[in-house]
CSV table of C-alpha atoms in Angstrom, one decimal:
chain,number,residue,atom,x,y,z
Z,1499,MET,CA,-100.6,-17.2,-47.8
Z,1500,SER,CA,-104.3,-17.1,-47.6
Z,1501,LYS,CA,-106.3,-14.9,-45.2
Z,1502,LYS,CA,-107.5,-17.3,-42.9
Z,1503,ALA,CA,-103.8,-18.3,-42.4
Z,1504,SER,CA,-102.4,-14.8,-42.0
Z,1505,ALA,CA,-105.0,-14.4,-39.4
Z,1506,ILE,CA,-103.9,-17.8,-37.8
Z,1507,LEU,CA,-100.5,-16.5,-37.5
Z,1508,PHE,CA,-101.5,-13.1,-36.3
Z,1509,ASP,CA,-103.8,-14.9,-33.6
Z,1510,LEU,CA,-100.8,-16.7,-32.2
Z,1511,GLU,CA,-99.5,-13.3,-31.0
Z,1512,SER,CA,-102.8,-11.7,-29.7
Z,1513,GLN,CA,-103.5,-10.3,-26.5
Z,1514,GLU,CA,-107.4,-11.4,-26.4
Z,1515,ARG,CA,-108.0,-12.5,-22.5
Z,1516,GLY,CA,-107.4,-10.4,-19.5
Z,1517,GLY,CA,-104.6,-8.5,-20.7
Z,1518,SER,CA,-102.7,-11.8,-21.6
Z,1519,PRO,CA,-101.7,-13.6,-24.6
Z,1520,SER,CA,-103.5,-16.5,-25.6
Z,1521,PHE,CA,-101.2,-19.5,-26.5
Z,1522,ILE,CA,-102.7,-20.7,-29.6
Z,1523,SER,CA,-106.7,-19.4,-29.6
Z,1524,GLN,CA,-108.9,-21.5,-31.8
Z,1525,THR,CA,-111.0,-18.4,-32.8
Z,1526,LEU,CA,-109.2,-16.4,-35.5
Z,1527,SER,CA,-108.6,-12.7,-34.7
Z,1528,LYS,CA,-110.9,-10.2,-36.6
Z,1529,ASP,CA,-108.3,-7.7,-37.8
Z,1530,PRO,CA,-105.3,-9.8,-38.5
Z,1531,ARG,CA,-103.2,-6.8,-39.3
Z,1532,PRO,CA,-100.1,-5.4,-38.3
Z,1533,THR,CA,-101.0,-3.0,-34.8
Z,1534,SER,CA,-98.0,-0.6,-35.0
Z,1535,ASP,CA,-96.4,1.6,-37.4
Z,1536,GLY,CA,-92.9,1.3,-39.2
Z,1537,ASP,CA,-92.1,-1.9,-37.4
Z,1538,GLY,CA,-93.5,-4.8,-39.9
Z,1539,GLY,CA,-95.6,-6.8,-37.9
Z,1540,ARG,CA,-95.7,-5.5,-34.3
Z,1541,ILE,CA,-98.5,-7.4,-32.9
Z,1542,PRO,CA,-99.7,-7.0,-28.9
Z,1543,LEU,CA,-97.8,-10.5,-27.2
Z,1544,GLU,CA,-94.4,-8.9,-28.8
Z,1545,GLU,CA,-95.1,-6.3,-26.1
Z,1546,TRP,CA,-95.8,-9.0,-23.1
Z,1547,LEU,CA,-93.0,-11.3,-24.0
Z,1548,PRO,CA,-89.7,-10.3,-22.7
Z,1549,ILE,CA,-87.5,-11.4,-25.1
Z,1550,THR,CA,-88.4,-9.3,-27.9
Z,1551,GLU,CA,-90.3,-7.0,-26.2
Z,1552,SER,CA,-87.3,-3.9,-27.3
Z,1553,ARG,CA,-87.0,-3.5,-30.7
Z,1554,LYS,CA,-84.0,-1.2,-30.8
Z,1555,GLY,CA,-81.2,-3.3,-31.4
Z,1556,ASN,CA,-78.5,-2.9,-33.6
Z,1557,VAL,CA,-75.4,-4.5,-35.1
Z,1558,TYR,CA,-73.4,-4.1,-32.1
Z,1559,THR,CA,-75.6,-6.2,-29.7
Z,1560,ALA,CA,-76.6,-8.6,-32.6
Z,1561,THR,CA,-73.2,-9.4,-32.8
Z,1562,PHE,CA,-72.1,-9.9,-29.4
Z,1563,HIS,CA,-75.2,-12.0,-28.6
Z,1564,ILE,CA,-74.9,-14.4,-31.7
Z,1565,PHE,CA,-71.3,-14.8,-31.0
Z,1566,CYS,CA,-71.9,-15.6,-27.3
Z,1567,SER,CA,-74.3,-18.5,-28.2
Z,1568,GLY,CA,-72.3,-19.7,-31.1
Z,1569,LEU,CA,-68.6,-20.3,-29.3
Z,1570,GLY,CA,-68.8,-22.7,-25.8
Z,1571,LEU,CA,-66.9,-25.0,-24.5
Z,1572,GLN,CA,-67.7,-27.7,-27.0
Z,1573,VAL,CA,-65.2,-26.2,-29.2
Z,1574,LEU,CA,-62.4,-27.7,-27.0
Z,1575,LEU,CA,-63.6,-31.3,-27.9
Z,1576,LEU,CA,-62.1,-30.5,-31.8
Z,1577,PRO,CA,-58.9,-31.9,-31.2
Z,1578,ALA,CA,-60.1,-35.1,-30.2
Z,1579,ALA,CA,-62.3,-35.3,-33.5
Z,1580,LEU,CA,-59.1,-34.6,-35.4
Z,1581,ALA,CA,-57.1,-37.2,-33.7
Z,1582,SER,CA,-59.7,-39.8,-34.7
Z,1583,LEU,CA,-60.2,-38.5,-38.0
Z,1584,GLY,CA,-56.7,-37.6,-38.9
Z,1585,TRP,CA,-55.6,-34.0,-40.8
Z,1586,VAL,CA,-57.6,-34.3,-44.1
Z,1587,TRP,CA,-61.0,-35.7,-43.2
Z,1588,GLY,CA,-61.2,-33.7,-40.2
Z,1589,VAL,CA,-60.5,-30.2,-41.6
Z,1590,ILE,CA,-62.5,-31.5,-44.8
Z,1591,ILE,CA,-65.8,-32.2,-42.0
Z,1592,LEU,CA,-64.9,-29.5,-39.7
Z,1593,THR,CA,-65.0,-27.0,-43.0
Z,1594,VAL,CA,-68.0,-28.5,-44.5
Z,1595,GLY,CA,-70.0,-28.5,-40.9
Z,1596,PHE,CA,-69.1,-24.9,-40.3
Z,1597,ALA,CA,-70.3,-24.0,-44.0
Z,1598,TRP,CA,-73.8,-25.9,-43.7
Z,1599,LYS,CA,-74.2,-23.9,-40.1
Z,1600,LEU,CA,-73.6,-20.7,-41.7
Z,1601,TYR,CA,-75.8,-21.6,-44.5
Z,1602,THR,CA,-78.7,-22.6,-41.9
Z,1603,VAL,CA,-78.3,-19.4,-40.0
Z,1604,TRP,CA,-78.9,-17.7,-43.7
Z,1605,LEU,CA,-81.9,-19.5,-43.9
Z,1606,LEU,CA,-83.5,-18.5,-40.9
Z,1607,VAL,CA,-82.0,-14.9,-41.1
Z,1608,HIS,CA,-84.3,-14.8,-44.5
Z,1609,LEU,CA,-87.3,-16.9,-43.4
Z,1610,HIS,CA,-87.7,-14.3,-40.2
Z,1611,GLU,CA,-90.1,-11.6,-42.4
Z,1612,ALA,CA,-90.4,-14.4,-45.2
Z,1613,VAL,CA,-94.3,-13.4,-45.1
Z,1614,HIS,CA,-94.7,-9.7,-45.9
Z,1615,GLY,CA,-95.9,-7.7,-42.6
Z,1616,ILE,CA,-95.2,-10.7,-40.3
Z,1617,ARG,CA,-92.1,-10.9,-38.1
Z,1618,PHE,CA,-91.3,-14.7,-37.1
Z,1619,SER,CA,-89.3,-14.6,-33.9
Z,1620,ARG,CA,-90.4,-18.1,-32.9
Z,1621,TYR,CA,-90.0,-21.2,-34.1
Z,1622,LEU,CA,-92.9,-22.3,-33.2
Z,1623,ARG,CA,-94.9,-19.3,-35.1
Z,1624,LEU,CA,-92.0,-20.4,-38.2
Z,1625,ALA,CA,-93.0,-24.2,-38.3
Z,1626,ILE,CA,-97.0,-22.9,-38.4
Z,1627,ALA,CA,-96.2,-21.0,-41.3
Z,1628,SER,CA,-94.1,-23.6,-43.3
Z,1629,PHE,CA,-96.3,-26.9,-42.2
Z,1630,GLY,CA,-99.6,-25.7,-41.3
Z,1631,VAL,CA,-101.3,-25.4,-37.6
Z,1632,LYS,CA,-101.6,-29.1,-36.5
Z,1633,LEU,CA,-97.9,-30.5,-38.4
Z,1634,GLY,CA,-96.6,-27.3,-37.4
Z,1635,LYS,CA,-97.5,-27.9,-33.8
Z,1636,LEU,CA,-96.3,-31.3,-34.0
Z,1637,LEU,CA,-93.0,-30.9,-35.5
Z,1638,GLY,CA,-92.2,-27.3,-33.4
Z,1639,ILE,CA,-93.6,-27.9,-29.6
Z,1640,PHE,CA,-91.8,-31.4,-28.6
Z,1641,PRO,CA,-88.2,-29.9,-30.1
Z,1642,VAL,CA,-88.4,-26.6,-28.8
Z,1643,MET,CA,-89.5,-28.3,-25.3
Z,1644,TYR,CA,-86.6,-30.6,-25.1
Z,1645,LEU,CA,-84.0,-28.3,-26.4
Z,1646,SER,CA,-85.4,-25.9,-23.4
Z,1647,GLY,CA,-85.4,-28.0,-20.7
Z,1648,GLY,CA,-82.1,-29.9,-22.1
Z,1649,ALA,CA,-80.5,-26.7,-22.2
Z,1650,CYS,CA,-81.5,-25.7,-18.9
Z,1651,SER,CA,-80.1,-28.8,-17.1
Z,1652,ILE,CA,-77.1,-28.6,-18.8
Z,1653,LEU,CA,-76.7,-24.8,-17.7
Z,1654,VAL,CA,-77.9,-25.7,-13.8
Z,1655,ILE,CA,-75.1,-28.5,-13.8
Z,1656,THR,CA,-72.3,-26.9,-15.5
Z,1657,GLY,CA,-72.7,-23.6,-13.4
Z,1658,GLY,CA,-73.1,-25.6,-10.1
Z,1659,LYS,CA,-69.7,-27.5,-10.7
Z,1660,THR,CA,-68.2,-24.4,-11.8
Z,1661,ILE,CA,-68.9,-22.9,-8.4
Z,1662,LYS,CA,-67.8,-25.8,-6.7
Z,1663,GLN,CA,-64.2,-25.7,-8.6
Z,1664,LEU,CA,-64.3,-21.6,-7.6
Z,1665,LEU,CA,-64.9,-22.7,-3.7
Z,1666,HIS,CA,-61.9,-25.5,-4.4
Z,1667,ILE,CA,-59.6,-22.9,-5.8
Z,1668,ILE,CA,-60.4,-20.2,-3.2
Z,1669,TYR,CA,-60.5,-22.7,-0.1
Z,1670,GLU,CA,-57.4,-24.7,-1.5
Z,1671,ASP,CA,-57.0,-27.6,0.5
Z,1672,ASP,CA,-59.9,-26.6,3.2
Z,1673,GLU,CA,-63.3,-28.3,3.1
Z,1674,VAL,CA,-65.7,-26.6,0.9
Z,1675,PRO,CA,-68.5,-25.4,2.9
Z,1676,LEU,CA,-71.2,-26.1,0.0
Z,1677,THR,CA,-72.3,-29.2,-1.1
Z,1678,THR,CA,-72.4,-29.5,-4.9
Z,1679,LEU,CA,-76.5,-29.4,-4.5
Z,1680,GLN,CA,-76.0,-25.9,-2.4
Z,1681,CYS,CA,-74.2,-24.8,-5.5
Z,1682,PHE,CA,-76.5,-26.1,-8.1
Z,1683,VAL,CA,-79.5,-24.0,-5.9
Z,1684,ILE,CA,-77.2,-20.5,-5.9
Z,1685,PHE,CA,-76.6,-21.0,-9.6
Z,1686,SER,CA,-80.3,-21.4,-10.4
Z,1687,CYS,CA,-81.0,-18.4,-8.0
Z,1688,LEU,CA,-78.4,-16.2,-9.8
Z,1689,ALA,CA,-80.3,-17.5,-13.1
Z,1690,VAL,CA,-83.5,-16.2,-11.9
Z,1691,VAL,CA,-82.0,-12.8,-10.7
Z,1692,MET,CA,-80.9,-12.8,-14.5
Z,1693,CYS,CA,-84.4,-13.4,-15.6
Z,1694,GLN,CA,-85.3,-10.3,-14.4
Z,1695,PHE,CA,-84.0,-8.0,-17.0
Z,1696,PRO,CA,-86.9,-6.7,-19.0
Z,1697,ASN,CA,-85.6,-7.8,-22.3
Z,1698,LEU,CA,-82.7,-9.8,-24.4
Z,1699,ASN,CA,-81.4,-5.9,-25.3
Z,1700,SER,CA,-80.6,-5.2,-21.6
Z,1701,LEU,CA,-78.2,-8.3,-21.1
Z,1702,PHE,CA,-75.9,-7.3,-23.7
Z,1703,GLY,CA,-73.3,-6.6,-21.2
Z,1704,ILE,CA,-73.8,-10.5,-20.1
Z,1705,SER,CA,-73.2,-11.7,-23.8
Z,1706,LEU,CA,-70.3,-9.1,-24.2
Z,1707,ILE,CA,-68.6,-10.6,-21.0
Z,1708,GLY,CA,-69.3,-14.4,-22.2
Z,1709,GLY,CA,-68.1,-13.3,-25.8
Z,1710,VAL,CA,-64.7,-11.9,-24.3
Z,1711,MET,CA,-64.1,-15.0,-22.1
Z,1712,ALA,CA,-64.7,-17.3,-24.9
Z,1713,ILE,CA,-62.3,-15.7,-27.0
Z,1714,ALA,CA,-59.9,-15.7,-23.9
Z,1715,TYR,CA,-60.0,-19.5,-23.1
Z,1716,SER,CA,-59.9,-20.4,-26.9
Z,1717,THR,CA,-56.7,-18.2,-27.5
Z,1718,ALA,CA,-55.1,-19.9,-24.1
Z,1719,ILE,CA,-55.6,-23.2,-25.4
Z,1720,TRP,CA,-53.7,-22.7,-28.8
Z,1721,SER,CA,-51.5,-20.2,-27.8
Z,1722,LEU,CA,-49.9,-22.3,-24.7
Z,1723,PRO,CA,-48.7,-25.1,-27.0
Z,1724,LEU,CA,-47.4,-22.9,-29.4
Z,1725,ALA,CA,-45.1,-21.4,-26.5
Z,1726,SER,CA,-43.9,-24.6,-25.7
Z,1727,ILE,CA,-42.7,-25.7,-29.1
Z,1728,SER,CA,-39.4,-27.0,-27.9
Z,1729,GLN,CA,-41.2,-29.4,-25.5
Z,1730,ARG,CA,-43.1,-30.8,-28.7
Z,1731,ASP,CA,-40.1,-31.7,-30.1
Z,1732,GLN,CA,-39.5,-34.0,-27.4
Z,1733,ASN,CA,-42.7,-35.7,-27.4
Z,1734,ASN,CA,-42.1,-37.6,-30.7
Z,1735,VAL,CA,-45.7,-36.5,-31.6
Z,1736,SER,CA,-47.5,-39.0,-34.2
Z,1737,TYR,CA,-50.4,-37.8,-36.1
Z,1738,ALA,CA,-51.4,-42.0,-37.3
Z,1739,THR,CA,-54.9,-42.8,-36.6
Z,1740,LYS,CA,-54.8,-45.9,-34.8
Z,1741,ASP,CA,-58.7,-46.7,-34.4
Z,1742,THR,CA,-60.4,-46.6,-37.4
Z,1743,SER,CA,-63.6,-48.2,-36.6
Z,1744,PHE,CA,-67.3,-47.0,-37.2
Z,1745,ASP,CA,-67.9,-46.0,-34.0
Z,1746,THR,CA,-64.8,-43.9,-33.5
Z,1747,ILE,CA,-65.3,-42.2,-36.8
Z,1748,PHE,CA,-69.0,-41.5,-36.0
Z,1749,ASN,CA,-68.3,-40.4,-32.9
Z,1750,ALA,CA,-65.5,-38.1,-33.8
Z,1751,ILE,CA,-68.1,-36.5,-36.4
Z,1752,GLY,CA,-70.5,-36.1,-33.4
Z,1753,LEU,CA,-68.0,-34.4,-31.5
Z,1754,ILE,CA,-68.0,-31.8,-34.5
Z,1755,ALA,CA,-71.6,-31.7,-35.0
Z,1756,ILE,CA,-72.5,-30.6,-31.2
Z,1757,SER,CA,-69.8,-27.9,-31.4
Z,1758,PHE,CA,-72.0,-26.3,-33.8
Z,1759,ARG,CA,-74.7,-24.4,-31.5
Z,1760,GLY,CA,-76.5,-21.1,-31.5
Z,1761,ASN,CA,-79.1,-21.7,-34.2
Z,1762,ASN,CA,-81.8,-22.1,-32.0
Z,1763,LEU,CA,-81.3,-18.3,-30.8
Z,1764,ILE,CA,-81.1,-16.6,-34.4
Z,1765,LEU,CA,-85.0,-15.9,-34.7
Z,1766,GLU,CA,-85.0,-14.2,-31.2
Z,1767,ILE,CA,-81.8,-12.1,-31.5
Z,1768,GLN,CA,-83.4,-11.0,-35.0
Z,1769,GLY,CA,-86.4,-9.9,-33.3
Z,1770,THR,CA,-84.8,-7.5,-31.3
Z,1771,LEU,CA,-83.6,-5.3,-34.4
Z,1772,PRO,CA,-85.7,-2.6,-35.8
Z,1773,SER,CA,-87.4,-3.5,-39.4
Z,1774,ASP,CA,-89.3,-1.2,-42.0
Z,1775,SER,CA,-89.7,-1.9,-45.9
Z,1776,LYS,CA,-86.3,0.6,-46.5
Z,1777,ASN,CA,-83.8,-1.3,-43.9
Z,1778,PRO,CA,-85.4,-4.9,-43.2
Z,1779,SER,CA,-83.7,-6.2,-40.2
Z,1780,ARG,CA,-82.2,-9.2,-41.8
Z,1781,LYS,CA,-79.7,-6.6,-43.4
Z,1782,THR,CA,-78.4,-5.7,-40.0
Z,1783,MET,CA,-78.4,-9.5,-38.9
Z,1784,TRP,CA,-76.7,-11.1,-41.7
Z,1785,LYS,CA,-73.7,-8.0,-41.1
Z,1786,ALA,CA,-73.5,-9.4,-37.5
Z,1787,VAL,CA,-73.8,-12.8,-38.1
Z,1788,VAL,CA,-70.9,-12.6,-40.8
Z,1789,ILE,CA,-68.9,-10.6,-38.2
Z,1790,SER,CA,-69.7,-13.1,-35.3
Z,1791,HIS,CA,-68.8,-15.8,-37.0
Z,1792,VAL,CA,-65.4,-14.8,-38.6
Z,1793,PHE,CA,-64.5,-14.8,-35.0
Z,1794,ILE,CA,-66.1,-18.0,-33.9
Z,1795,ALA,CA,-64.6,-19.8,-37.2
Z,1796,VAL,CA,-60.9,-18.4,-36.0
Z,1797,CYS,CA,-61.3,-19.8,-32.5
Z,1798,MET,CA,-62.5,-23.2,-33.9
Z,1799,PHE,CA,-60.1,-23.6,-35.9
Z,1800,LEU,CA,-57.2,-22.5,-34.3
Z,1801,VAL,CA,-58.0,-24.9,-31.3
Z,1802,ALA,CA,-58.7,-27.5,-33.2
Z,1803,ILE,CA,-55.8,-27.5,-35.8
Z,1804,VAL,CA,-53.3,-26.1,-33.1
Z,1805,VAL,CA,-53.9,-28.6,-30.4
Z,1806,TYR,CA,-53.5,-31.5,-32.7
Z,1807,TRP,CA,-50.5,-30.1,-34.3
Z,1808,ALA,CA,-48.8,-29.9,-30.9
Z,1809,TYR,CA,-50.1,-33.2,-29.2
Z,1810,GLY,CA,-51.0,-35.2,-32.3
Z,1811,ASP,CA,-52.4,-39.1,-31.1
Z,1812,LYS,CA,-51.8,-38.3,-27.6
Z,1813,VAL,CA,-54.9,-36.3,-27.5
Z,1814,ARG,CA,-57.0,-38.8,-26.1
Z,1815,ARG,CA,-59.7,-40.1,-28.8
Z,1816,ASN,CA,-62.0,-41.7,-25.8
Z,1817,SER,CA,-62.1,-38.1,-23.6
Z,1818,THR,CA,-65.0,-36.7,-22.4
Z,1819,LEU,CA,-66.2,-33.0,-22.0
Z,1820,ILE,CA,-65.0,-33.2,-18.2
Z,1821,TYR,CA,-61.9,-34.2,-19.3
Z,1822,PHE,CA,-61.4,-30.8,-22.0
Z,1823,ILE,CA,-62.9,-28.8,-19.0
Z,1824,LEU,CA,-59.8,-29.9,-16.9
Z,1825,LEU,CA,-57.5,-29.6,-19.9
Z,1826,LEU,CA,-58.3,-25.7,-19.8
Z,1827,SER,CA,-57.7,-25.7,-16.4
Z,1828,MET,CA,-54.5,-27.2,-16.8
Z,1829,CYS,CA,-53.5,-24.7,-19.4
Z,1830,LEU,CA,-54.4,-21.9,-17.4
Z,1831,ASN,CA,-52.1,-23.1,-14.8
Z,1832,SER,CA,-49.2,-23.9,-17.7
Z,1833,ASN,CA,-49.2,-27.5,-16.8
Z,1834,ILE,CA,-50.1,-28.8,-20.1
Z,1835,ASN,CA,-48.0,-30.8,-20.9
Z,1836,SER,CA,-47.4,-32.6,-17.5
Z,1837,TYR,CA,-51.2,-33.3,-17.6
Z,1838,ILE,CA,-51.4,-34.7,-20.6
Z,1839,PHE,CA,-48.5,-37.0,-21.0
Z,1840,ASN,CA,-48.8,-38.2,-17.7
Z,1841,THR,CA,-52.3,-38.7,-16.5
Z,1842,PRO,CA,-53.5,-42.4,-17.1
Z,1843,GLU,CA,-56.2,-43.0,-19.7
Z,1844,VAL,CA,-60.1,-42.7,-18.2
């Protein structure tokens, strides 16, 4: 990399104006060198941005951050995908997709410190290093913006609906005192409170709780059908794929694709780990990736295979995410069989 390009990269994280960083300054930094000792590229903006303000992370914090971000409710869509693709193609596509996800994570982990002395903790910096300033900004800013905005919108909707559902459970048949809009506002206020945490490492407890909950509902989904094998024998389970149209197959592949998540946080999570010439962050990060993805693979494959084995083509292939959230709640109430086999098609 040329000196000019290196200066531009460091200038992206320089703190030049009034104690706050410039987003992308047009003037090059006079001293494009790391400003801290033993941290391979620690520069002033890293002290200002809360995500990577702390470099005191370890393999445990990274593991739970990766696991919590990599396993979500989307995994509940996998049985519907297998119902459309069948055993052979369903398992093959799921396996290939998981292998591809692991490969892309491996690339990001090694690209984090691809240039000696610089740590790319954000996609925009990595895009500029890869494609140049103009093309890098063109390719990096828009995807980051719509991904961040879309994720925030989905989280607010999901969180608000969850609060509303919790109130329905608490008040049973009584009228819920809060409207859906008020639940959205409450969840947004909770998110604002969580934003006051100083850095990503301080959110380790939240990731721990999220990871435990992900394992809990995944285990509930695949273990309950195993506990009712006798009822399965009475339901005449069939694995025939009745609809083999292009739309159905393409939608099933899409369901598998959206179940793979968490790559957007890999660089930030690795940015919280210490790094030096003897122990680069990629070693610790890759160990965390392997550990977390073992659990992710177990949860994903067990949910997909066991639920499809238990219910076959009765897993409705035109189901939506809302249906599978309801399916989860029915599982937790041990009413999964009556729900699946007695509920009319949507």
